[in-house]
PDB file of C-alpha atoms in Angstrom:
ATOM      1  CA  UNK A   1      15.589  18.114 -10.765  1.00 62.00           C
ATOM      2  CA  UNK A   2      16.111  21.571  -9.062  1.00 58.00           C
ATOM      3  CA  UNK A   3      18.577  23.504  -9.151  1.00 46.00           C
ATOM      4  CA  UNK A   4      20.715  24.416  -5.507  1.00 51.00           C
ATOM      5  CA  UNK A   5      22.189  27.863  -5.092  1.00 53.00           C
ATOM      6  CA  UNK A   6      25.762  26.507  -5.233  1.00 55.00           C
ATOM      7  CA  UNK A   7      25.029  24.659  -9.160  1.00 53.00           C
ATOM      8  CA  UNK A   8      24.499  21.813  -7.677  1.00 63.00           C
ATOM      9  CA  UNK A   9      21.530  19.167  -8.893  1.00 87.00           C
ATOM     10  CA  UNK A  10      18.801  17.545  -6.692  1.00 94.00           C
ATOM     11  CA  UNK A  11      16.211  15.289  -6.878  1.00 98.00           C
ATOM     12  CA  UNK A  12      12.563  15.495  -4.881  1.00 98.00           C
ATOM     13  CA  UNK A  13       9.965  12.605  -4.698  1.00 98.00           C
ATOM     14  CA  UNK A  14       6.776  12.347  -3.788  1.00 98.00           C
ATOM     15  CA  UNK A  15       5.800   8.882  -1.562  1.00 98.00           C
ATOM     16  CA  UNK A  16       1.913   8.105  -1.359  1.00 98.00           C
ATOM     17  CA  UNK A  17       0.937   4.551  -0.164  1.00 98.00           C
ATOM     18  CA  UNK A  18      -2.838   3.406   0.175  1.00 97.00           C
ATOM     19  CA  UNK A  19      -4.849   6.101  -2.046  1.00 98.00           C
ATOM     20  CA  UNK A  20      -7.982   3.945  -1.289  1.00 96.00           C
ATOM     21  CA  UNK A  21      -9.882   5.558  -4.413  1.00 95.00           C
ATOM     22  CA  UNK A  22      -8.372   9.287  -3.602  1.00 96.00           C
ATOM     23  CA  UNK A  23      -8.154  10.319  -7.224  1.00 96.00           C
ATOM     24  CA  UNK A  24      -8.586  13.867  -6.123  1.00 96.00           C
ATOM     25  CA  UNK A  25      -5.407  14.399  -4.223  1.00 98.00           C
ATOM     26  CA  UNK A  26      -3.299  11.697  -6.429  1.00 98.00           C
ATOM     27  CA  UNK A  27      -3.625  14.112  -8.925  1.00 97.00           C
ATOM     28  CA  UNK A  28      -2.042  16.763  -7.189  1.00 97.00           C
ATOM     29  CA  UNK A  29       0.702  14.392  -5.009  1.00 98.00           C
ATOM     30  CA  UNK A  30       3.700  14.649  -7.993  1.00 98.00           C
ATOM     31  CA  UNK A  31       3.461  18.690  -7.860  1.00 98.00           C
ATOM     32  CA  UNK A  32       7.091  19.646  -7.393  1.00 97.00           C
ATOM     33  CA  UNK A  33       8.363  16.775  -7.953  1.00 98.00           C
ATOM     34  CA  UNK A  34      11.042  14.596 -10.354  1.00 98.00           C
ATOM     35  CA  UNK A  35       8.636  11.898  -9.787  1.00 98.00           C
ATOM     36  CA  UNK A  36       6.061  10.073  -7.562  1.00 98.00           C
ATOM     37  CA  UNK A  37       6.263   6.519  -6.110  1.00 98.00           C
ATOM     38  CA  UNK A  38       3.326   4.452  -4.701  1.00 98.00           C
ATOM     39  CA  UNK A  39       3.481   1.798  -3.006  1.00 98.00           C
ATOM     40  CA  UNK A  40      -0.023   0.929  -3.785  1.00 97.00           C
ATOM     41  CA  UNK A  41      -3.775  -0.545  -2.403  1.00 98.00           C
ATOM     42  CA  UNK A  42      -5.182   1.984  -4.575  1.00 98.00           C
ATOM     43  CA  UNK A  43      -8.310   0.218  -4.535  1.00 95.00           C
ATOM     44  CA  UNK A  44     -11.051   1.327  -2.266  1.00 94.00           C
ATOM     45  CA  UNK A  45     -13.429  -1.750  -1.332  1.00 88.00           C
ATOM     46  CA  UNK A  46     -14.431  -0.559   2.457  1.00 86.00           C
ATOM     47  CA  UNK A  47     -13.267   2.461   4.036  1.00 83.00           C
ATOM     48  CA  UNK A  48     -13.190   1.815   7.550  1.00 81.00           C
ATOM     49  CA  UNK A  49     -12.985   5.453   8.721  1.00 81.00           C
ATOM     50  CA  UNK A  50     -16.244   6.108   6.659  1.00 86.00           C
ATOM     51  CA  UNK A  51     -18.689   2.719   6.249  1.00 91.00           C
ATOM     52  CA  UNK A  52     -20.765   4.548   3.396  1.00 90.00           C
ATOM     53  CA  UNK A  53     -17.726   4.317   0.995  1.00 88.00           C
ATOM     54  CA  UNK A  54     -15.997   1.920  -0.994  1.00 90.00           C
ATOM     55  CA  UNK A  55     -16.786  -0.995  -3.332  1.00 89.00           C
ATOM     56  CA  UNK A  56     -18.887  -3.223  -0.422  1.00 88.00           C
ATOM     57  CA  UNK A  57     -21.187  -0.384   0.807  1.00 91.00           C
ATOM     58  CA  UNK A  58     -21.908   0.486  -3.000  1.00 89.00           C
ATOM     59  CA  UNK A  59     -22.838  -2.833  -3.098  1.00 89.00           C
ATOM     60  CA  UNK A  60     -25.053  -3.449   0.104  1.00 92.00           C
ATOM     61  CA  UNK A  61     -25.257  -0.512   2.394  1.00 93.00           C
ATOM     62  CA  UNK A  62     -23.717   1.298   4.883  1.00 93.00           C
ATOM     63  CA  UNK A  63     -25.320  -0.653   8.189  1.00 94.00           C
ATOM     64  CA  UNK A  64     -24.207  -4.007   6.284  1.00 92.00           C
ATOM     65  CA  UNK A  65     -20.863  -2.186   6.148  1.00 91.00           C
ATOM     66  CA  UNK A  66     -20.798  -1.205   9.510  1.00 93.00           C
ATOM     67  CA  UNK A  67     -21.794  -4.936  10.669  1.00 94.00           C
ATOM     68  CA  UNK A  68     -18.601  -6.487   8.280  1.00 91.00           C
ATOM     69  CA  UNK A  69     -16.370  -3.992  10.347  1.00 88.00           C
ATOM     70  CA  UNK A  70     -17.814  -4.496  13.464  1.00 91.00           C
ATOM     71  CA  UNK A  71     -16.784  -8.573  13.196  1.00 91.00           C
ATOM     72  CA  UNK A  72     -13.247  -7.703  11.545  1.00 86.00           C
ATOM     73  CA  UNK A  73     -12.554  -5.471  14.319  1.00 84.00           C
ATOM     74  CA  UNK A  74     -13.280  -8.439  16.693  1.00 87.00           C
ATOM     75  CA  UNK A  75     -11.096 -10.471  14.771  1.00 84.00           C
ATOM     76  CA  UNK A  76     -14.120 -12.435  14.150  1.00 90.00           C
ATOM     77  CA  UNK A  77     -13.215 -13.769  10.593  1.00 89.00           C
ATOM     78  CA  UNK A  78     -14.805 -16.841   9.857  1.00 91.00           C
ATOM     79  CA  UNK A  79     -18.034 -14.605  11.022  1.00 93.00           C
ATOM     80  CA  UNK A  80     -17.152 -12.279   8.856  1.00 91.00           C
ATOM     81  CA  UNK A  81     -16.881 -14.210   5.989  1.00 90.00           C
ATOM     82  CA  UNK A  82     -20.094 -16.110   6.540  1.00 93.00           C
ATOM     83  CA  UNK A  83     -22.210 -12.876   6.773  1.00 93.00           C
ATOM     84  CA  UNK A  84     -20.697 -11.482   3.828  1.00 88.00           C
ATOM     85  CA  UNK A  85     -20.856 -14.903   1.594  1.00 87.00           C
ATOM     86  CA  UNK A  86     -24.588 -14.614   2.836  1.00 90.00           C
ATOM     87  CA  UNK A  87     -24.988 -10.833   1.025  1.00 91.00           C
ATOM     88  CA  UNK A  88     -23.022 -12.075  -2.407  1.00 86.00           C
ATOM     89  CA  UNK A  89     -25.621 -15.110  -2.198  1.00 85.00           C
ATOM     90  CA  UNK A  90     -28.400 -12.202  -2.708  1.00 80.00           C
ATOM     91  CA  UNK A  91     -26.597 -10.814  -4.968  1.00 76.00           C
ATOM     92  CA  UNK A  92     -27.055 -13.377  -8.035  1.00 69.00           C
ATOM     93  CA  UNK A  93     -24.381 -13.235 -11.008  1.00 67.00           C
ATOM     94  CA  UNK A  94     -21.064 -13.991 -10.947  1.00 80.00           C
ATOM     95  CA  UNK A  95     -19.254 -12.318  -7.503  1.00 81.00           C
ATOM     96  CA  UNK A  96     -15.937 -12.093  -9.391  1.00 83.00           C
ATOM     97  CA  UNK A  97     -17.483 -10.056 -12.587  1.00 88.00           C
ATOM     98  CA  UNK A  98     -19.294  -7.744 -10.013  1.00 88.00           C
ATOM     99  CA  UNK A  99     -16.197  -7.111  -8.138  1.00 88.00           C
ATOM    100  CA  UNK A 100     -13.941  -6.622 -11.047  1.00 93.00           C
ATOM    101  CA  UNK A 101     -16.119  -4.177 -12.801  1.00 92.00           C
ATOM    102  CA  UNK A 102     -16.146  -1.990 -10.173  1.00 92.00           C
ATOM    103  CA  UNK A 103     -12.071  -2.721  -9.521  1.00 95.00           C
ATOM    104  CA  UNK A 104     -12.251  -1.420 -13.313  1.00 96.00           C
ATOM    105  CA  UNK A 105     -14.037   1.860 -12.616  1.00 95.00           C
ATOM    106  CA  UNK A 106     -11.132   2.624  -9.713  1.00 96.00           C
ATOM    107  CA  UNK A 107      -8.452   1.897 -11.928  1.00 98.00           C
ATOM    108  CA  UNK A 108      -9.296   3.824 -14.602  1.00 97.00           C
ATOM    109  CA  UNK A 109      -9.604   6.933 -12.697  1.00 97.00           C
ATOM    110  CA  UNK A 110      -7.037   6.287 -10.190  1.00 98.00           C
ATOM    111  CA  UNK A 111      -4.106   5.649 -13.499  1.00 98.00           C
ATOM    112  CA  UNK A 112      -5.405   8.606 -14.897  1.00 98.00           C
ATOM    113  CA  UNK A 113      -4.526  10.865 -11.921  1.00 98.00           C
ATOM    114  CA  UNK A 114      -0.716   9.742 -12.097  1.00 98.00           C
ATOM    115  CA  UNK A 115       1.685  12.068 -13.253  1.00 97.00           C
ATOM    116  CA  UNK A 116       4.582  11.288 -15.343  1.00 97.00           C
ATOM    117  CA  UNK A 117       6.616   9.910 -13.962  1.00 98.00           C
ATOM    118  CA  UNK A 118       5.215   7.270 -11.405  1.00 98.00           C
ATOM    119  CA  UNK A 119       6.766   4.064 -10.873  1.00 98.00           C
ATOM    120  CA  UNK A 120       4.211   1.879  -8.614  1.00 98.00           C
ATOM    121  CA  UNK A 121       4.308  -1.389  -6.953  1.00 98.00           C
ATOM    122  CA  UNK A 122       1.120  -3.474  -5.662  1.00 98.00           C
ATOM    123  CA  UNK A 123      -1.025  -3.234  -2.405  1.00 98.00           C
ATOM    124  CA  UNK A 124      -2.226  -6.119  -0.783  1.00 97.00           C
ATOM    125  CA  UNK A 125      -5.896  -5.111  -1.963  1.00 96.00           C
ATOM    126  CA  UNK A 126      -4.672  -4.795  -5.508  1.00 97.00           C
ATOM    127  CA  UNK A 127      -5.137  -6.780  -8.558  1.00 97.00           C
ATOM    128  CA  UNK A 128      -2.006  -7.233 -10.214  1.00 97.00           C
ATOM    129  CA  UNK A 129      -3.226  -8.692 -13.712  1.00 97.00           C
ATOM    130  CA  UNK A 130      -5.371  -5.674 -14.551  1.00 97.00           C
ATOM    131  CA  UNK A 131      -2.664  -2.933 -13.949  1.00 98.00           C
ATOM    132  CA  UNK A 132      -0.995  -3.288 -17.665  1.00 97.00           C
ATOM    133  CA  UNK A 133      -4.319  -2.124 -19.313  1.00 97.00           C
ATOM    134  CA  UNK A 134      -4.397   1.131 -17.252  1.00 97.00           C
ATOM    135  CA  UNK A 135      -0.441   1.695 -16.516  1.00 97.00           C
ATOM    136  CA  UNK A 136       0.187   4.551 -19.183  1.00 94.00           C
ATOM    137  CA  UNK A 137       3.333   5.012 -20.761  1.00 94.00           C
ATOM    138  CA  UNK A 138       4.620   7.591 -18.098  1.00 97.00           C
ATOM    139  CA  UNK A 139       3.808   4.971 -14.981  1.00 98.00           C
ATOM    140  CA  UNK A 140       6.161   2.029 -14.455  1.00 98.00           C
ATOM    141  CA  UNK A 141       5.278  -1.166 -12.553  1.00 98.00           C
ATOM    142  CA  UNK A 142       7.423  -2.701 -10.510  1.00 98.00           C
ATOM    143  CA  UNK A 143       7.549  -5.607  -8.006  1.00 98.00           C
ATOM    144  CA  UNK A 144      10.784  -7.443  -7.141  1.00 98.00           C
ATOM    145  CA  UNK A 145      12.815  -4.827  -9.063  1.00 97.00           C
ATOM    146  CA  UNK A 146      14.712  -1.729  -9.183  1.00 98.00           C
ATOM    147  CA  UNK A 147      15.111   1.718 -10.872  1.00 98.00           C
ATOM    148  CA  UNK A 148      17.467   4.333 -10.981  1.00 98.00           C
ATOM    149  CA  UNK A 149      16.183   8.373  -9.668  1.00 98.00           C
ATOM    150  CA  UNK A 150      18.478  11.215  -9.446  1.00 97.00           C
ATOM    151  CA  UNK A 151      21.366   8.563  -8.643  1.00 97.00           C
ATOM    152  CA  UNK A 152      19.763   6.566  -6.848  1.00 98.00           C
ATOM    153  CA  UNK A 153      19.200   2.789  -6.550  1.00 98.00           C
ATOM    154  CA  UNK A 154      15.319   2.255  -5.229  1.00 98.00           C
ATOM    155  CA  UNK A 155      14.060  -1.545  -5.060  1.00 98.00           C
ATOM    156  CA  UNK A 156      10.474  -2.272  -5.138  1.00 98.00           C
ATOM    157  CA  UNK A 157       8.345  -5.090  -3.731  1.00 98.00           C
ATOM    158  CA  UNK A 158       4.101  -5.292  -3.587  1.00 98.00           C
ATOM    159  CA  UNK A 159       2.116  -7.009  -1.634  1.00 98.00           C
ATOM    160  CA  UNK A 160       1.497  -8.668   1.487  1.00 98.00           C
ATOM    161  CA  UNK A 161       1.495 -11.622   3.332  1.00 98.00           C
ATOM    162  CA  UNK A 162      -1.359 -14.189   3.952  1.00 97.00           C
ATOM    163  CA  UNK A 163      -3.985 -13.540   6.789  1.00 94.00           C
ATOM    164  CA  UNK A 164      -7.236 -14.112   7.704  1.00 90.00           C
ATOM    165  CA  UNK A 165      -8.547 -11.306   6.017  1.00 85.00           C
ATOM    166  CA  UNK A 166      -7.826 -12.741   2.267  1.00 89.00           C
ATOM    167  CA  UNK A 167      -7.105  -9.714   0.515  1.00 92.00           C
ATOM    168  CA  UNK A 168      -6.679  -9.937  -2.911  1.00 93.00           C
ATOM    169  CA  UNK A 169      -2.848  -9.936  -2.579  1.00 97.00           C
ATOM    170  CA  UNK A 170      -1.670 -11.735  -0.830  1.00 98.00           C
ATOM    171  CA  UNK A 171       1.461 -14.307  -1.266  1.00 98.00           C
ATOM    172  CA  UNK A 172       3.546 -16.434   0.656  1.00 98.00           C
ATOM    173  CA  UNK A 173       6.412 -15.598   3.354  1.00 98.00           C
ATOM    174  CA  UNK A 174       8.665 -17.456   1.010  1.00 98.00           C
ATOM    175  CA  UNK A 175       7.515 -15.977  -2.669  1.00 98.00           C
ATOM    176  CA  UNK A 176       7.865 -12.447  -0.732  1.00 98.00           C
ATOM    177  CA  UNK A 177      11.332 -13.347   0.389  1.00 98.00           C
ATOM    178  CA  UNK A 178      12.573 -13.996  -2.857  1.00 98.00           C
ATOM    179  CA  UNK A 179      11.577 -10.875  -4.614  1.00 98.00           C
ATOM    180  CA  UNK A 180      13.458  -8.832  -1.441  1.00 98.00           C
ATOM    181  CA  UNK A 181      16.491 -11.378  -2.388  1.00 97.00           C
ATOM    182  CA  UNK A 182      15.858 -10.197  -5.934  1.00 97.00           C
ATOM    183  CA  UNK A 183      15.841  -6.518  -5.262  1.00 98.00           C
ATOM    184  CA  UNK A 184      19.404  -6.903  -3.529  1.00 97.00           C
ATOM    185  CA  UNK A 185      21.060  -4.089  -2.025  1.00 98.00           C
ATOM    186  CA  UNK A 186      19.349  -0.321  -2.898  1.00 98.00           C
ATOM    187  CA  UNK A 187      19.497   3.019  -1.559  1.00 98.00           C
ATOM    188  CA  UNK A 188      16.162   3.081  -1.174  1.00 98.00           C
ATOM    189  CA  UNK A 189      13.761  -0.284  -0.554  1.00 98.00           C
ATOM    190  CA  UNK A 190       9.687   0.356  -1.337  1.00 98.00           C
ATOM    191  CA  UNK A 191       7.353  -2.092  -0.001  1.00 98.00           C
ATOM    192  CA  UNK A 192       3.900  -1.591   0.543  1.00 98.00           C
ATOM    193  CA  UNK A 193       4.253  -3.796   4.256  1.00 98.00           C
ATOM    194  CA  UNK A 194       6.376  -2.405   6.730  1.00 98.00           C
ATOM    195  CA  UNK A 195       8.983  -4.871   8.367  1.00 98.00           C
ATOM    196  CA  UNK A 196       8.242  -7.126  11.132  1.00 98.00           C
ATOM    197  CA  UNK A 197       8.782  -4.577  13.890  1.00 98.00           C
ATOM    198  CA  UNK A 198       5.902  -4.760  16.941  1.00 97.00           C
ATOM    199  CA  UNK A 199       5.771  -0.849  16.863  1.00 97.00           C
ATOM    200  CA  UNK A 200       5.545  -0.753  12.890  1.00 98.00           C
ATOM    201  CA  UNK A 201       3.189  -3.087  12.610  1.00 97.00           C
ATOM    202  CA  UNK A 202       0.615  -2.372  15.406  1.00 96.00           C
ATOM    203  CA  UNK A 203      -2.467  -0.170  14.391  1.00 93.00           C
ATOM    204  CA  UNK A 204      -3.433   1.999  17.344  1.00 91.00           C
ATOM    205  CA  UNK A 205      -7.165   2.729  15.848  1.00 85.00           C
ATOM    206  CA  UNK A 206      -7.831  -0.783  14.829  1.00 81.00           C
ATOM    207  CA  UNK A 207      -6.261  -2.269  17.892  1.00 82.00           C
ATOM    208  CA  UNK A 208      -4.392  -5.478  16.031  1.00 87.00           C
ATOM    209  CA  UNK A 209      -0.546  -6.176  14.887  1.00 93.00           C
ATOM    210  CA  UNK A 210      -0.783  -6.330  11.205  1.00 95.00           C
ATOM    211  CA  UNK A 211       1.700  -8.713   9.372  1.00 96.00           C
ATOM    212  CA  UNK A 212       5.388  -7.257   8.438  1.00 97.00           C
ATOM    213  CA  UNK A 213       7.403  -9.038   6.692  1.00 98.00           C
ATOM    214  CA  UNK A 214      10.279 -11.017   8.683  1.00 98.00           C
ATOM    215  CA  UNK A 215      12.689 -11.194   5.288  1.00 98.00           C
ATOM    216  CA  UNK A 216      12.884  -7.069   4.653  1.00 98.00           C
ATOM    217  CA  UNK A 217      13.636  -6.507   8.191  1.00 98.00           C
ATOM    218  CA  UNK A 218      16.497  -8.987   7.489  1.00 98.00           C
ATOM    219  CA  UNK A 219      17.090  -7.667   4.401  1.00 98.00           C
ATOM    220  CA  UNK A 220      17.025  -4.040   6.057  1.00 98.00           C
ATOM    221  CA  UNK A 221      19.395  -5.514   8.395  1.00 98.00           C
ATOM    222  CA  UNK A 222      21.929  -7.299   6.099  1.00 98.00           C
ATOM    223  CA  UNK A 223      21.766  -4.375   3.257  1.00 98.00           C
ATOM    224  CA  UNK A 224      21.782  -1.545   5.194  1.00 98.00           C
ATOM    225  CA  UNK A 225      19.787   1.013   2.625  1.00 98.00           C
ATOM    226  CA  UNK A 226      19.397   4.630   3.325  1.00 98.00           C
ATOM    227  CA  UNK A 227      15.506   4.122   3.461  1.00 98.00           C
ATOM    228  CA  UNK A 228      12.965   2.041   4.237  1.00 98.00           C
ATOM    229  CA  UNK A 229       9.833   2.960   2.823  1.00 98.00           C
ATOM    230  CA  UNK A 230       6.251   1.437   3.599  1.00 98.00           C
ATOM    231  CA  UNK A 231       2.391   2.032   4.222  1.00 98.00           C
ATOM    232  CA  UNK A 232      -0.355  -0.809   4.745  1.00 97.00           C
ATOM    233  CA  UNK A 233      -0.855   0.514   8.909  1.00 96.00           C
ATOM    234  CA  UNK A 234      -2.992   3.323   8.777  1.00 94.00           C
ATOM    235  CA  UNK A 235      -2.338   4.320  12.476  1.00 94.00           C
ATOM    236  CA  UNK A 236       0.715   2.954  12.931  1.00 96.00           C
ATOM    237  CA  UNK A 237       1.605   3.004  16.537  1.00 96.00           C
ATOM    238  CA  UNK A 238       5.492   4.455  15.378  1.00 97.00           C
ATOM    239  CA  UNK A 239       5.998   6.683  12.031  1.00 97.00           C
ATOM    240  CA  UNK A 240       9.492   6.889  11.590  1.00 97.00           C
ATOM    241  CA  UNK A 241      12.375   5.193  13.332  1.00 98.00           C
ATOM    242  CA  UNK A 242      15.934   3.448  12.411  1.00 98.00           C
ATOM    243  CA  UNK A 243      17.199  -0.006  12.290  1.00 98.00           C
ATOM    244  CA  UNK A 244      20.519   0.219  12.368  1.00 97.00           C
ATOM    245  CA  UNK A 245      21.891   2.575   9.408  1.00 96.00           C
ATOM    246  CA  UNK A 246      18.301   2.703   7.826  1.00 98.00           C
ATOM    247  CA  UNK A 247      15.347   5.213   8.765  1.00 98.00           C
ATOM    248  CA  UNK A 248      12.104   2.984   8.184  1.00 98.00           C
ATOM    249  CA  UNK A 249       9.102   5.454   6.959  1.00 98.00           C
ATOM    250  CA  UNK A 250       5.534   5.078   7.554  1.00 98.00           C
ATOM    251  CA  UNK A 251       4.675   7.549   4.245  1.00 98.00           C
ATOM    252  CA  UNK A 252       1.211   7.582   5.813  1.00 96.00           C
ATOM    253  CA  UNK A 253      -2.108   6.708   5.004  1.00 95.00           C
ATOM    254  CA  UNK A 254      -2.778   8.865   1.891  1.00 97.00           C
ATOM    255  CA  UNK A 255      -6.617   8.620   1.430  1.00 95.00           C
ATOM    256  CA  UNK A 256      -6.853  10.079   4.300  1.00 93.00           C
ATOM    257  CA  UNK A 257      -4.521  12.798   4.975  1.00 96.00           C
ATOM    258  CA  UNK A 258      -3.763  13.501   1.173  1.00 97.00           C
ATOM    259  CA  UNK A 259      -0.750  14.566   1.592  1.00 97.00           C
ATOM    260  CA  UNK A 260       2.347  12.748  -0.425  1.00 98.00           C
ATOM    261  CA  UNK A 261       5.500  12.475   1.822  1.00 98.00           C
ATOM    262  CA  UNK A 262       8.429  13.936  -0.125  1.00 98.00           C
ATOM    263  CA  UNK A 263      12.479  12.414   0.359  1.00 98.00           C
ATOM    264  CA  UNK A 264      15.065  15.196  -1.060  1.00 98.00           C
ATOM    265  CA  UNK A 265      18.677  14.331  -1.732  1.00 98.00           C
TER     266      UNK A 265
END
């Protein structure tokens, strides 16, 4: 906590939300700061701003990359999935191993890079049951709770919500509701989805509304909490704006810009 000219305390954080394998910057984000929050899809498994990286392309190219986009821009899913179920078939082995050893390699490099502290919640391309072998002692995992910083209350909730893409996850409208019910009122709510607001949830590059979550715009509503806090729309078609007593925060798509968003108070 730094120190104000009139003896007073304050507190800085650092906000990063999908890192998408950016170890580089991560390492850097909690500089001059009490602590760093991310609100998570840390994994990278296709970068759709570059087709040659990520988990897939490793795996089988960069022009079967650029086909896989090419369909989920179209919103051509069940196409999609065929044409990728018919590169895992070449593949031999067991898809889930394949996919989880190189989850592994991420991980390990991507908890490394965290500074102490970090408390963390889940993307929807994250897999939740491998985070306590790579959460150190200075990161804390949260999902449907809440922490104190610098006097503050901050609730956290990972995740998204099911669609056609089937990322790894993703839960239920009602199973998301009840972890915003069990985060209750905060200062300060962290999700990695945005809520259900058309010009929070649209992605200008991709050209599609994403899913937001109905319940935390209620709960945004009903609680009334300094801050919203969010990622999952890279190019979100609105940053910032307020619902009622609460500014909403796109904290921006880190693996790109590299640049941590920071909230003083």
């Amino acid at each position: 906590m730094a120190l104000t000219p009139g003896g007073n305390t304050r507190t800085r954080v650092h906000v990063v939300s999908d890192v998408h394998g950016n170890a580089r910057d991560l390492a850097r984000a909690g500089d001059g700061a009490d602590a760093l929050i991310c609100l998570g899809d840390l994994v990278l498994f296709l970068d759709y701003a570059d087709h040659s990286r990520g988990i897939f392309p490793d795996l089988f190219g960069r022009e079967n990359a650029d086909r896989l986009v090419e369909l989920r821009t179209a919103r051509r899913f069940e196409e999609a999935r065929a044409f990728g179920a018919g590169l895992w078939a070449g593949v031999g082995g067991d898809r889930t191993a394949v996919v989880e050893k190189a989850v592994r390699r991420q991980y390990a490099e991507l908890f490394a890079a965290f500074p102490t502290p970090t408390y963390a919640t889940y993307g929807n391309v994250d897999v939740p049951p491998l985070w306590p072998e790579y959460a150190g002692r200075g990161t804390t995992v949260l999902d449907g709770d809440r922490v104190e910083i610098g006097g503050w209350t901050f609730g956290f909730v990972g995740g998204g919500l099911r669609t056609p893409m089937r990322t790894p996850y993703e839960i239920s409208d009602e199973e998301y509701a009840a972890k915003i019910e069990a985060v209750g009122e905060v200062d300060v709510l962290c999700t990695h989805i945005p809520p259900e607001v058309p010009e929070l949830v649209y992605d200008t590059v991709a050209r599609r509304f994403e899913r937001g979550s109905r319940a935390l715009l209620e709960a945004i509503r009903r609680t009334r909490p300094r801050y919203s806090l969010f990622g999952h729309i890279h190019q979100p078609l609105v940053r910032r704006m307020r619902i009622g007593a609460t500014e909403c925060v796109n904290v921006g798509h880190f693996a790109g810009s590299g640049r941590p968003w920071a909230l003083e108070w």
